[in-house]
Coordinates of C-alpha atoms and ligand atoms in Angstrom, one line a residue:
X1 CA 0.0 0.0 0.0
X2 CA 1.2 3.8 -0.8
X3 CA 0.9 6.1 2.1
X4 CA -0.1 8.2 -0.6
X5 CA -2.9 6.7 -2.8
X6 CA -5.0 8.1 -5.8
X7 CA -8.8 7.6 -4.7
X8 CA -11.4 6.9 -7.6
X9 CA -13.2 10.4 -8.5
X10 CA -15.9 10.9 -10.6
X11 CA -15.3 12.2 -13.7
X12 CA -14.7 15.8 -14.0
X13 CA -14.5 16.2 -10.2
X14 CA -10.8 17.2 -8.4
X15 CA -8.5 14.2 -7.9
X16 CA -8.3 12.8 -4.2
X17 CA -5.6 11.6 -2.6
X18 CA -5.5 9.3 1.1
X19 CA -2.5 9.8 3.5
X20 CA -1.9 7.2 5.5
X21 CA 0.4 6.7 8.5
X22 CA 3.7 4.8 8.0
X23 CA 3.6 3.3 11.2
X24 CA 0.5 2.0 11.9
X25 CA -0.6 2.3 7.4
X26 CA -4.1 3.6 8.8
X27 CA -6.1 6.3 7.3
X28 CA -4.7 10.0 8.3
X29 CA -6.8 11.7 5.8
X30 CA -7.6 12.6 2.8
X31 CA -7.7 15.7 0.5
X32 CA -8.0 17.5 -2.7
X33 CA -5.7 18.2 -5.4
X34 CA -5.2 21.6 -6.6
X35 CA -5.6 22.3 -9.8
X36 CA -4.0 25.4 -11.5
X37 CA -7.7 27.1 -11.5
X38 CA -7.4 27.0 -7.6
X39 CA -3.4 28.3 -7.7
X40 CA -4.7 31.2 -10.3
X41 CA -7.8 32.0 -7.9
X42 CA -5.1 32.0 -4.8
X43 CA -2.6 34.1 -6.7
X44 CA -5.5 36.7 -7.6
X45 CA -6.3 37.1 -3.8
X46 CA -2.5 37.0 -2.5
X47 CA -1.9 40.1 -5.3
X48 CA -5.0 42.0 -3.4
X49 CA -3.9 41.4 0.4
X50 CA 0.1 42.2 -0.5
X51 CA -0.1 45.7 -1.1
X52 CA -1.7 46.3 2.5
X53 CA 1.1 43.8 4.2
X54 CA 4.0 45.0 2.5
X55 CA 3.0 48.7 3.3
X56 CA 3.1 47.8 7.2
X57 CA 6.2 48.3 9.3
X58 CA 8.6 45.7 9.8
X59 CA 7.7 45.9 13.9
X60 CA 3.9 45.7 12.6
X61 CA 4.4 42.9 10.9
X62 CA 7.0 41.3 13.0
X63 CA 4.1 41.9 15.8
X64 CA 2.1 38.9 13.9
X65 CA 5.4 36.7 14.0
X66 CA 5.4 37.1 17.4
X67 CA 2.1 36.4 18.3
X68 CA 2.7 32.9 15.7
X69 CA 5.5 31.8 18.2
X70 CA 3.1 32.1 21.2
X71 CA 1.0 30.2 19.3
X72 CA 3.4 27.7 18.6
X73 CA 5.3 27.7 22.4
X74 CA 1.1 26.9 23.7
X75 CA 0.3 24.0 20.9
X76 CA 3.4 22.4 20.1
X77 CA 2.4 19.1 21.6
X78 CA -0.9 19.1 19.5
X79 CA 2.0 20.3 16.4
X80 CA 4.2 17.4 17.2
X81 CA 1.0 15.0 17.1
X82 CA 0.0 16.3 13.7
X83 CA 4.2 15.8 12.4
X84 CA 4.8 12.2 14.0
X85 CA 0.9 11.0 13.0
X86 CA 1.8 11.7 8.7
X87 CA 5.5 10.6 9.4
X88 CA 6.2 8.0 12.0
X89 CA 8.8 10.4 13.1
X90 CA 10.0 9.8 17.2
X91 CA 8.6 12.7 19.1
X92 CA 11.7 14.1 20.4
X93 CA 12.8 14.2 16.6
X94 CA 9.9 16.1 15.7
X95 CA 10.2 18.7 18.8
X96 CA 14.5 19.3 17.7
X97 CA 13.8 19.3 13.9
X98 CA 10.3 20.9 13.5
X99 CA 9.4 23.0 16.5
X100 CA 12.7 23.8 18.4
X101 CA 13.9 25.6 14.7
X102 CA 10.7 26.7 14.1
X103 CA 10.6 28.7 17.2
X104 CA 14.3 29.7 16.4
X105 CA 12.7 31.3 12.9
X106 CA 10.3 32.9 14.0
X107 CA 12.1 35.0 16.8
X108 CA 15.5 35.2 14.5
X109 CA 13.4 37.1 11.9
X110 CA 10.6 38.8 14.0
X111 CA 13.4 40.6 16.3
X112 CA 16.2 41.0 13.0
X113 CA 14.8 41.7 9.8
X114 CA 14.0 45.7 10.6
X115 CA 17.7 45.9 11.0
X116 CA 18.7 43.6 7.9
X117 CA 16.2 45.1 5.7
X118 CA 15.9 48.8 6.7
X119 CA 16.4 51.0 3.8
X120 CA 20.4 52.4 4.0
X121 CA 22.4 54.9 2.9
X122 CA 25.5 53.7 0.3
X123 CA 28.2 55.9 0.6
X124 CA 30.1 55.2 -3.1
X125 CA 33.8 55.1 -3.9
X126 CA 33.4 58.3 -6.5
X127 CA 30.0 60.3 -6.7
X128 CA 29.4 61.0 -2.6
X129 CA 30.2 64.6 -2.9
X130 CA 27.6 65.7 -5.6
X131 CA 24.9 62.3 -4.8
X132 CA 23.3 60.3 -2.4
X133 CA 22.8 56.6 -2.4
X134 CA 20.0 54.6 -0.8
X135 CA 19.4 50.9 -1.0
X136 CA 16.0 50.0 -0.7
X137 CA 14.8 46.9 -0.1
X138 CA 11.0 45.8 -2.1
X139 CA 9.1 42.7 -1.5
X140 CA 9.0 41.1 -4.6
X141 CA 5.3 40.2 -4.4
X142 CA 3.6 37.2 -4.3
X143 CA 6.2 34.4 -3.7
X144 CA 5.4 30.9 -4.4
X145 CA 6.8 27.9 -1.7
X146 CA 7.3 24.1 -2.5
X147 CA 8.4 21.9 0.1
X148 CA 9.2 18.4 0.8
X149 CA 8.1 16.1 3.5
X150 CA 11.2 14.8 5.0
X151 CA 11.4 18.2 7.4
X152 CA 7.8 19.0 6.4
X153 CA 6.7 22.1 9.4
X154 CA 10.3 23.7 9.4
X155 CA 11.0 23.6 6.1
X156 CA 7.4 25.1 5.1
X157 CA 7.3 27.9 7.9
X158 CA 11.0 28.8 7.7
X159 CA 11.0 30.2 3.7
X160 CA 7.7 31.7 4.6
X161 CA 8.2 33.6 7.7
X162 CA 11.3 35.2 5.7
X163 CA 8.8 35.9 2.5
X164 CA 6.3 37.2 4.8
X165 CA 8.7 39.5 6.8
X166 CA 10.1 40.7 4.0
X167 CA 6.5 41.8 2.7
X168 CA 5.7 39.2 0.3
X169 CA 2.2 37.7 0.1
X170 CA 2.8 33.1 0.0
X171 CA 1.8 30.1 -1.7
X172 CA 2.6 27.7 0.0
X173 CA 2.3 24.3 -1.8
X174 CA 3.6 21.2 1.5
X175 CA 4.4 17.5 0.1
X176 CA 1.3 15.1 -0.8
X177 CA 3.5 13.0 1.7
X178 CA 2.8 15.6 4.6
X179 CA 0.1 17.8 3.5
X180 CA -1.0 18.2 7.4
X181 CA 1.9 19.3 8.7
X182 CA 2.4 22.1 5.8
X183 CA -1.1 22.8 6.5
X184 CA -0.3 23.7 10.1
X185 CA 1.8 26.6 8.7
X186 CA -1.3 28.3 7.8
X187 CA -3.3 27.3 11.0
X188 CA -0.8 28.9 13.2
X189 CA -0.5 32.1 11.4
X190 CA -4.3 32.5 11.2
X191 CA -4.1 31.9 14.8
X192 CA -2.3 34.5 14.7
X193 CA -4.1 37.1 13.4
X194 CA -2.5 37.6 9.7
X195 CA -4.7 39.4 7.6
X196 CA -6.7 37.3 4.9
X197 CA -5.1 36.2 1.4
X198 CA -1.2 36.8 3.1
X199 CA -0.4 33.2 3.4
X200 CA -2.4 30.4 1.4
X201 CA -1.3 26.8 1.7
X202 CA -2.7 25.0 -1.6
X203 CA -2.7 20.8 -0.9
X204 CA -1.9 18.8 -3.6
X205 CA 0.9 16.4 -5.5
X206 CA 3.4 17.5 -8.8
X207 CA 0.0 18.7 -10.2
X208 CA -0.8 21.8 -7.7
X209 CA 3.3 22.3 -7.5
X210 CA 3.6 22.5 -11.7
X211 CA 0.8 24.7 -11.5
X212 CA 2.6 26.8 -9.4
X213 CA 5.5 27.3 -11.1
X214 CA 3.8 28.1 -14.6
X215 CA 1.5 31.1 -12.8
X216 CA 2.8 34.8 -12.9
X217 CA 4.3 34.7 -9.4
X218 CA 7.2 36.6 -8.2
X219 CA 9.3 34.0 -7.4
X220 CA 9.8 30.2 -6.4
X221 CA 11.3 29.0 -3.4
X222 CA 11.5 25.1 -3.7
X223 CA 13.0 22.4 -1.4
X224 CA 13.0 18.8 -2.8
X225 CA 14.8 16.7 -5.2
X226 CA 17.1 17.3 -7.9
X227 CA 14.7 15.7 -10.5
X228 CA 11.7 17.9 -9.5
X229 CA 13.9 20.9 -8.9
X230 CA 15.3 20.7 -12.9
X231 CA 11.7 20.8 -13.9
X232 CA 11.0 23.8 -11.5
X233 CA 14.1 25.3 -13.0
X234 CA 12.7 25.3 -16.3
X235 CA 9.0 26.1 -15.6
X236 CA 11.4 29.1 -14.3
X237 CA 13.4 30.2 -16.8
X238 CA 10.6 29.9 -19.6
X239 CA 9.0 32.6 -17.6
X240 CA 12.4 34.3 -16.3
X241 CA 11.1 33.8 -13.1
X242 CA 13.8 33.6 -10.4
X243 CA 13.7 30.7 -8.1
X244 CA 16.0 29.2 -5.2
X245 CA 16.6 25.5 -5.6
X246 CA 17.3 23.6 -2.2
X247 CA 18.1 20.0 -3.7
X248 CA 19.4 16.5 -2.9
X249 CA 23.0 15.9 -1.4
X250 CA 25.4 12.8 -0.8
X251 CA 26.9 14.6 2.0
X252 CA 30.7 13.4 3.1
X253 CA 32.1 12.6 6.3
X254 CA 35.5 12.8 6.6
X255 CA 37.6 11.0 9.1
X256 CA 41.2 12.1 9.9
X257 CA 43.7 10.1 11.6
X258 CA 44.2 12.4 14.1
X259 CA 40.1 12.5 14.7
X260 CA 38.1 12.3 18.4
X261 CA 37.3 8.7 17.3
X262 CA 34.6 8.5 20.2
X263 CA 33.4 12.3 19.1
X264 CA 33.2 11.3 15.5
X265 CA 31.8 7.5 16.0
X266 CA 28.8 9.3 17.4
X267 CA 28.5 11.9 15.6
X268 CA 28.8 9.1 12.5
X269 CA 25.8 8.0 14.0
X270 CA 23.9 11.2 14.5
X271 CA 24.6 12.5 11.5
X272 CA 23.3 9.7 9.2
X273 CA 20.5 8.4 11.3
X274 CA 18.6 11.7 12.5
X275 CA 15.1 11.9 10.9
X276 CA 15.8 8.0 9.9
X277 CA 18.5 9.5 7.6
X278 CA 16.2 11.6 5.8
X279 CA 17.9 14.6 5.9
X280 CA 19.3 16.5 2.8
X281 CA 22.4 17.1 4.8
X282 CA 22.5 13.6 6.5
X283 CA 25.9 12.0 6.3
X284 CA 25.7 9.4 3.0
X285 CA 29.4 8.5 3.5
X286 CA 32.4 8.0 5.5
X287 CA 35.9 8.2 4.6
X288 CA 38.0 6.8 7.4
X289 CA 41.9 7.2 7.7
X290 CA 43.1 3.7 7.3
X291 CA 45.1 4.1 10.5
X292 CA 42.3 4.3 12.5
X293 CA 39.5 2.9 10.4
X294 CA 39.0 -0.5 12.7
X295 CA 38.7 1.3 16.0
X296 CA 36.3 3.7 14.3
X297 CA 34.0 1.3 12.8
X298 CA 34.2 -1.1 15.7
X299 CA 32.9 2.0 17.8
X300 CA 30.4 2.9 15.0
X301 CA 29.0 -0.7 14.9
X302 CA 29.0 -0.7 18.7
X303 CA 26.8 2.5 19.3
X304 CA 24.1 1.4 16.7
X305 CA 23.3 -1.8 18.5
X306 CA 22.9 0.4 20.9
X307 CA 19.9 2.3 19.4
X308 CA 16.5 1.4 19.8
X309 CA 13.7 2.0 17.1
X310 CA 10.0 2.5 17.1
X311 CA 7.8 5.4 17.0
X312 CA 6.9 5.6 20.7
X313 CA 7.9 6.5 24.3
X314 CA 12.0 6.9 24.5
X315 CA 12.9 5.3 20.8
X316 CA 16.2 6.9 18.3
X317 CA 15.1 5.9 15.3
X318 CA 11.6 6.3 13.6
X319 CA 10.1 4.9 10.7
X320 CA 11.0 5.9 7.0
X321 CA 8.4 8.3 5.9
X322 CA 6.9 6.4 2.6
X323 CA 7.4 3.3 0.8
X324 CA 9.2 4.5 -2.2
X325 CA 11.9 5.4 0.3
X326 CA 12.3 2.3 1.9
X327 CA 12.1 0.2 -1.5
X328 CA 15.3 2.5 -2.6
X329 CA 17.3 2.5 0.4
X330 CA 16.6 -1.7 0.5
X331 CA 17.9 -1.2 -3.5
X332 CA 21.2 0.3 -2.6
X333 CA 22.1 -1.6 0.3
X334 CA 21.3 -5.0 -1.9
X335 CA 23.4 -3.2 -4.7
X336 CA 26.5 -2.8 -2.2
X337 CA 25.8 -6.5 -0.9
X338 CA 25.7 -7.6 -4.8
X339 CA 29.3 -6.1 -4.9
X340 CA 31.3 -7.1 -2.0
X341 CA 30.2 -4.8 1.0
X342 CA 30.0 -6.0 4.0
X343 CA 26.6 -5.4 6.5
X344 CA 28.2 -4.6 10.4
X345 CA 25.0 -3.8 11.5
X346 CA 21.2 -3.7 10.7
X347 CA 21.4 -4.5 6.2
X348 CA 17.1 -5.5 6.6
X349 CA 13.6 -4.1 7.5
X350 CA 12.9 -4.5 11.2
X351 CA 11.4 -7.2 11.8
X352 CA 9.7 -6.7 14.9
X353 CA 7.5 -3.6 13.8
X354 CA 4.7 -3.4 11.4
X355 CA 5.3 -0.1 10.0
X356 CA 7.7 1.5 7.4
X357 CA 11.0 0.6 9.5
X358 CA 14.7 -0.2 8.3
X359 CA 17.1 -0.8 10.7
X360 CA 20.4 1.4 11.1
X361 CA 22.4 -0.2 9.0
X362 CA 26.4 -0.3 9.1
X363 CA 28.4 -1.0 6.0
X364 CA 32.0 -1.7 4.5
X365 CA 34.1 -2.7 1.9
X366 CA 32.2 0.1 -0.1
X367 CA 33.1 1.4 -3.8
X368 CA 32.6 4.1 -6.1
X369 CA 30.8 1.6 -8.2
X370 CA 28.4 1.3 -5.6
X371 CA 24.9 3.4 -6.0
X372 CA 25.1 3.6 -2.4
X373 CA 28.1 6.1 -2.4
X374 CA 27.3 7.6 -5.9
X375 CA 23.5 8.1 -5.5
X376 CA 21.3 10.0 -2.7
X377 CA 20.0 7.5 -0.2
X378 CA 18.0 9.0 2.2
X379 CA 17.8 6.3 4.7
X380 CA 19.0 5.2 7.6
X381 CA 22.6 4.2 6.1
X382 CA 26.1 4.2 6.7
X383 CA 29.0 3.3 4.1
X384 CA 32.0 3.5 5.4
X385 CA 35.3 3.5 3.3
X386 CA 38.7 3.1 4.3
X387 CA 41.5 5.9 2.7
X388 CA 45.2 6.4 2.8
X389 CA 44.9 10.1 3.3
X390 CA 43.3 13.2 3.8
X391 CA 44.1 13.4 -0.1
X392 CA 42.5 10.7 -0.9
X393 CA 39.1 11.3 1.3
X394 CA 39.0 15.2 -0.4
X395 CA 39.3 13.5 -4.1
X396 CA 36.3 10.8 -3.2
X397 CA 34.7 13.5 -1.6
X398 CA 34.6 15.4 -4.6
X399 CA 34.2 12.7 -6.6
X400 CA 30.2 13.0 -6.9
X401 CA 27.4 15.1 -9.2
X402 CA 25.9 16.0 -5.4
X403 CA 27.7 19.0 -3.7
X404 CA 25.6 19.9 -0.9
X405 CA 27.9 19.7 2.3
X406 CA 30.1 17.8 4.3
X407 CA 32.0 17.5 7.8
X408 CA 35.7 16.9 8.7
X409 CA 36.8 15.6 11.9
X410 CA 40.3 16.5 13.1
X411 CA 41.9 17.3 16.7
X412 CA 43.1 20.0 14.4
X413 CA 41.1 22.8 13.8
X414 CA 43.0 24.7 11.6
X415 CA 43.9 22.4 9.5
X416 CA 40.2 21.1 9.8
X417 CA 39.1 24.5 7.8
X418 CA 41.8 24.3 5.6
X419 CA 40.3 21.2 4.3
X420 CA 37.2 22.3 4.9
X421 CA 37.7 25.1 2.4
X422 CA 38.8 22.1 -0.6
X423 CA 34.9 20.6 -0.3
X424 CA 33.3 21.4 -3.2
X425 CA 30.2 21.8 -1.1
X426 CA 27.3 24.3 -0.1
X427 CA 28.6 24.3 3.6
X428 CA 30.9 22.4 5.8
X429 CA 31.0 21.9 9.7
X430 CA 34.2 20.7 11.5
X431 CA 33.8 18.3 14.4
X432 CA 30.3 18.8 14.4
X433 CA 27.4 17.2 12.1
X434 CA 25.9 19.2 9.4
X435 CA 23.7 21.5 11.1
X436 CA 24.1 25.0 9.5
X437 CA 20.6 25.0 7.8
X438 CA 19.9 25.4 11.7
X439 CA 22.2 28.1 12.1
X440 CA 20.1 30.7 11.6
X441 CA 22.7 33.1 10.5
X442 CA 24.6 31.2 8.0
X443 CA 23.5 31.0 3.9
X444 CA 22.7 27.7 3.5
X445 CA 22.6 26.2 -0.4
X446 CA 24.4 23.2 -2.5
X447 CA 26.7 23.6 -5.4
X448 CA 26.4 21.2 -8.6
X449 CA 23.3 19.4 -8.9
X450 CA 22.5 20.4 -5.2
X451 CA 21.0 23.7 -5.8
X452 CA 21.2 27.3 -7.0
X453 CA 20.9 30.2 -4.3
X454 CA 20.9 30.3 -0.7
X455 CA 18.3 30.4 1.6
X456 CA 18.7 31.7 5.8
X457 CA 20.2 34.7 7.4
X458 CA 20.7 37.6 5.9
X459 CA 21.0 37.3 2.1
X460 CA 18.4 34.6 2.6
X461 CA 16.1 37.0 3.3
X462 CA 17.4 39.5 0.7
X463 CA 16.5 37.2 -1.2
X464 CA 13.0 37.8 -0.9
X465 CA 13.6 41.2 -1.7
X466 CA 14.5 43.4 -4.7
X467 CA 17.3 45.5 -3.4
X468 CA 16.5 48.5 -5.8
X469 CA 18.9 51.5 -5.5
X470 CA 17.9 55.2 -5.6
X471 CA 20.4 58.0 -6.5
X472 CA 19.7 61.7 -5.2
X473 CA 21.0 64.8 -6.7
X474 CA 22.7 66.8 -3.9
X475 CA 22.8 69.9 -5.3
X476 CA 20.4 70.7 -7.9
X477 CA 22.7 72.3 -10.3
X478 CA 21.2 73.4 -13.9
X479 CA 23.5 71.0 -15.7
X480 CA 25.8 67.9 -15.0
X481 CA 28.9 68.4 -16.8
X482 CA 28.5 64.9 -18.3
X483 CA 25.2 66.4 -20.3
X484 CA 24.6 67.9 -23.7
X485 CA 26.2 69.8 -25.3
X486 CA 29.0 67.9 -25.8
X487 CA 32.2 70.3 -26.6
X488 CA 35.7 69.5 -26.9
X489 CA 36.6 71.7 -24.0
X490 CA 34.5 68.7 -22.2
X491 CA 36.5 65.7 -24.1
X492 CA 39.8 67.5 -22.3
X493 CA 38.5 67.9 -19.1
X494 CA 36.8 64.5 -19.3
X495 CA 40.8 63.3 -20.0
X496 CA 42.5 65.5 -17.0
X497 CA 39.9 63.9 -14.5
X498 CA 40.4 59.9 -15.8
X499 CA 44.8 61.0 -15.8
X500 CA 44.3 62.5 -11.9
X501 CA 42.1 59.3 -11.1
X502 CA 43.5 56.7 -12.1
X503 CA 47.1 57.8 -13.5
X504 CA 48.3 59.4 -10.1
X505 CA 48.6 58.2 -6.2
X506 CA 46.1 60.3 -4.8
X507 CA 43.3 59.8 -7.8
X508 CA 44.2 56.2 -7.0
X509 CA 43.8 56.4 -3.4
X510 CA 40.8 58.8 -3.5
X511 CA 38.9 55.8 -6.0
Ligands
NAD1 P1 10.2 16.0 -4.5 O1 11.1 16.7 -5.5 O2 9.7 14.7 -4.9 O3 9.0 16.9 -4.1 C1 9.2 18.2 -3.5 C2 8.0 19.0 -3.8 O4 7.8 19.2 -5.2 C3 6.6 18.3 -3.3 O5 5.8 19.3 -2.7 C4 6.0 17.8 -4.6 O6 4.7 17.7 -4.6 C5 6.5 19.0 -5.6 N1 6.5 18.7 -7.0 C6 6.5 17.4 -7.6 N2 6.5 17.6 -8.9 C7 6.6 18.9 -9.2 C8 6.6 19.7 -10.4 N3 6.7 19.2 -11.6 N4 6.7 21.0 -10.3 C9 6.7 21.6 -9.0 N5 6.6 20.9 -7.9 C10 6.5 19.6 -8.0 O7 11.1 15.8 -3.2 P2 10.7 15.0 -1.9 O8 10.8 13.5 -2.2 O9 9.5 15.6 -1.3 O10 11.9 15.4 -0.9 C11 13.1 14.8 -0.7 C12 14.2 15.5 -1.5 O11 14.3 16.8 -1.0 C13 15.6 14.9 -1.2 O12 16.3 14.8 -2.4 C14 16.2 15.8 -0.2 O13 17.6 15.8 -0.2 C15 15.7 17.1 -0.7 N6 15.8 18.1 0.3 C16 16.6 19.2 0.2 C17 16.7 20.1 1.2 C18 17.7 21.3 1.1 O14 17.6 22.2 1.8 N7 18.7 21.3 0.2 C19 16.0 20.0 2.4 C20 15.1 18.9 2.5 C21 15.0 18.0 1.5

């Protein structure tokens, strides 16, 4: 059974789709798809109510964020029902991931984006004596949101709070997968107050999201996988609509010989097995320093017999989210069987619970020829291969389409940047697991086929703007000197002012 299944419609009517739990595979609910009459009926009442929104304050509207994260601080439990019910998620997973950084984003922007976004005087390298320079920084409109349903609250209300703070009026279009939990986006902020038509949350599958992306909307923000995000790309470009693509990674791990082996065996484990691995930053594979690659993997193997799985009371690990997932993460590991790895731990669906539920799984003797360290698994998997060097690691590393991010682990911190800095990924932590789409401050985007543009902090939130500059006269005189008429007299002053400029010291110095 699909967790998400087609239901029999009459003809002519909207298509139905019925969500059901992966853990229990009962009924959650059901709902309508979308069509592109509803997104183009949405978009006309987003492009009435953003005029009034974007013409508020930033404290006025930040006054509505506020009142969202009281919301949220009162209901989370009944919030973290909603999130574990559609994804078999353990609850303490869904309070970190979904609610923790959800409260995080809405204070972070709330309290900061006045003071990122306020309009500012340039001062410029040449012109400050006779002009001014402003920036000013316009909502771009009506901004369209696709999301996926691995991270399916946080990574719907975190793109949104910074469209709506920065003025915009939302479509927000969650996963078929999680179409509750995207849906509680909307519940909270109308909770909160927000005036009518600011944020709509349109339910639906590929259908609602296409839709999306062929209106006349102002922008895209999509997080998903790098097979949908091409086709967003190009519904895009054929419109020259600009878009941020957050997409797929096969994030590295790598292993000096100098590492914290106990530090990095469990964060190894964290890294690859939070959210049941199905995280676009989760660690897909290990590169180990053949020095210490034995006691590292005997640790590794040791702490995941260690963890217990279910989706109640005090369990680690939770269920994989839908059935195509599990079917391709039970693809790879049978590939890397097929071709010499070895299974250390887990290699099998649980078999002691009913639900969706693979076991953390432990593996060696991996390859490049292996889908499981060429291909984005999104499970609860670790690969582990042995390498001479830190050379070695970087050029597997790199080795891959994928360039998302990565982690070193060294007792050398210098040195861990300086490798750091050779990743040819989006972001890299040192001695930590990837976590800086939680660091609220830091960009956060892939390189390659993991994405285009950055979403978080400060340029994530410019990002929702148009920074438009505005250029004052200072002094009003009748006539620039670049103006009509044009006379030689002006060709030779022209020349003496590029000679002082840029043919002397002090024009060099003063530009
Ligand atoms: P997906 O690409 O299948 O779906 C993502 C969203 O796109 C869903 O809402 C879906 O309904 C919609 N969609 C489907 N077809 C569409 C179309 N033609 N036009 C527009 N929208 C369409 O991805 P998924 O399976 O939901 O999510 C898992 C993927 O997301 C993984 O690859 C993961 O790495 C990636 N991801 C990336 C980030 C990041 O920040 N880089 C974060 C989370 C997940």
């Amino acid at each position: 059974m699909a967790i998400v299944e087609q239901i029999d419609a009459p003809a002519g009517a909207r298509r139905r789709l019925r969500i059901s739990s992966p853990v229990t595979r009962e009924a959650v609910g059901e709902i309508d798809v979308q069509t592109a009459q509803d997104v183009g009926a949405a978009l006309e009442i987003a492009r009435k109510a953003q005029p009034a929104w974007a013409a508020l304050s930033f404290g006025e509207r930040a006054r509505y964020v506020t009142r969202a994260l009281h919301v949220l601080l009162d209901r989370h439990e009944e919030f973290i029902d909603v999130v574990v019910r559609e994804t078999g998620k353990t609850r303490l997973e869904a309070l970190y991931m979904e609610i923790f950084a959800s409260c995080d984003a809405l204070q972070y922007y709330a309290k900061r984006t006045a003071k990122i976004l306020r309009d500012r005087p340039q001062r410029m390298h040449l012109l400050s004596l006779m002009k001014q320079l402003r920036i000013v920084y316009r909502p771009l409109g009506v901004v369209g949101i696709i999301t996926p349903w691995n991270g399916p609250f946080i990574l719907s209300l975190n793109p949104t709070v910074q469209a709506l703070m920065a003025g915009n009026a939302v479509l927000l279009k969650p996963s078929e997968v999680t179409p509750y939990s995207g849906r509680l986006v909307a519940d909270l902020f109308e909770a909160a107050g927000l005036p009518d038509g600011v944020l709509q949350v349109l339910l639906g599958d590929g259908e609602t999201g296409q839709a999306l992306t062929e209106s006349d909307l102002n922008k895209i923000s999509f997080t998903g996988s790098v097979e949908t995000g091409r086709k967003v790309a190009e519904a895009c470009a054929r419109q020259l609509m600009p878009c941020t693509l957050e997409l797929g990674g096969k994030d590295p791990m790598i292993v000096c010989r100098d590492a914290d082996l106990e530090r990095a065996a469990s964060g190894a484990l964290f890294g690859a097995f939070m959210n049941t691995g199905q995280v676009c930053c989760s660690i897909e594979r290990v590169y180990v320093a053949e020095e210490v690659a034995d006691e590292f993997i005997a640790k590794v193997v040791e702490k995941t017999q260690q963890l217990r799985q279910g989706a109640n009371g005090e369990a680690d690990i939770g269920a994989i989210f839908r059935p195509e997932q599990l079917e391709l993460i039970e693809r790879h590991v049978e590939d890397a069987r097929a071709k010499g790895a070895r299974i250390l731990a887990g290699g099998r669906r649980n078999p002691d619970l009913e639900g969706l539920f693979y076991e953390p799984t432990v593996l060696t003797d991996v390859t490049h020829e292996m889908a499981i360290m060429r291909d984005e698994t999104f499970g609860p998997v670790l690969p582990i291969m042995r390498v001479r060097d830190e050379e070695e690691a970087l050029r597997l590393a790199n080795d891959t389409r994928y360039g998302l991010s990565g982690t070193v682990w060294t007792r050398d911190k210098h040195r861990g940047v300086e490798l750091a800095k050779r990743l040819d990924v989006g972001s890299v932590c040192v001695n930590e697991t990837e976590m800086i789409y939680g660091v609220t401050e830091a960009p956060f985007g892939g390189l390659k086929q993991s994405g285009i543009g950055q979403v978080n902090g400060e340029a994530g939130l410019r990002g929702y703007c148009y920074a438009q500059p505005i250029l004052v006269d200072r002094f009003g005189a009748k006539r620039e000197q670049a103006w009509y008429p044009f006379t030689a007299k002006k060709e030779r002053t022209m020349k003496r002012i590029m000679r002082l400029l840029w043919g002397t010291p002090l024009g060099r110095w003063m530009s």
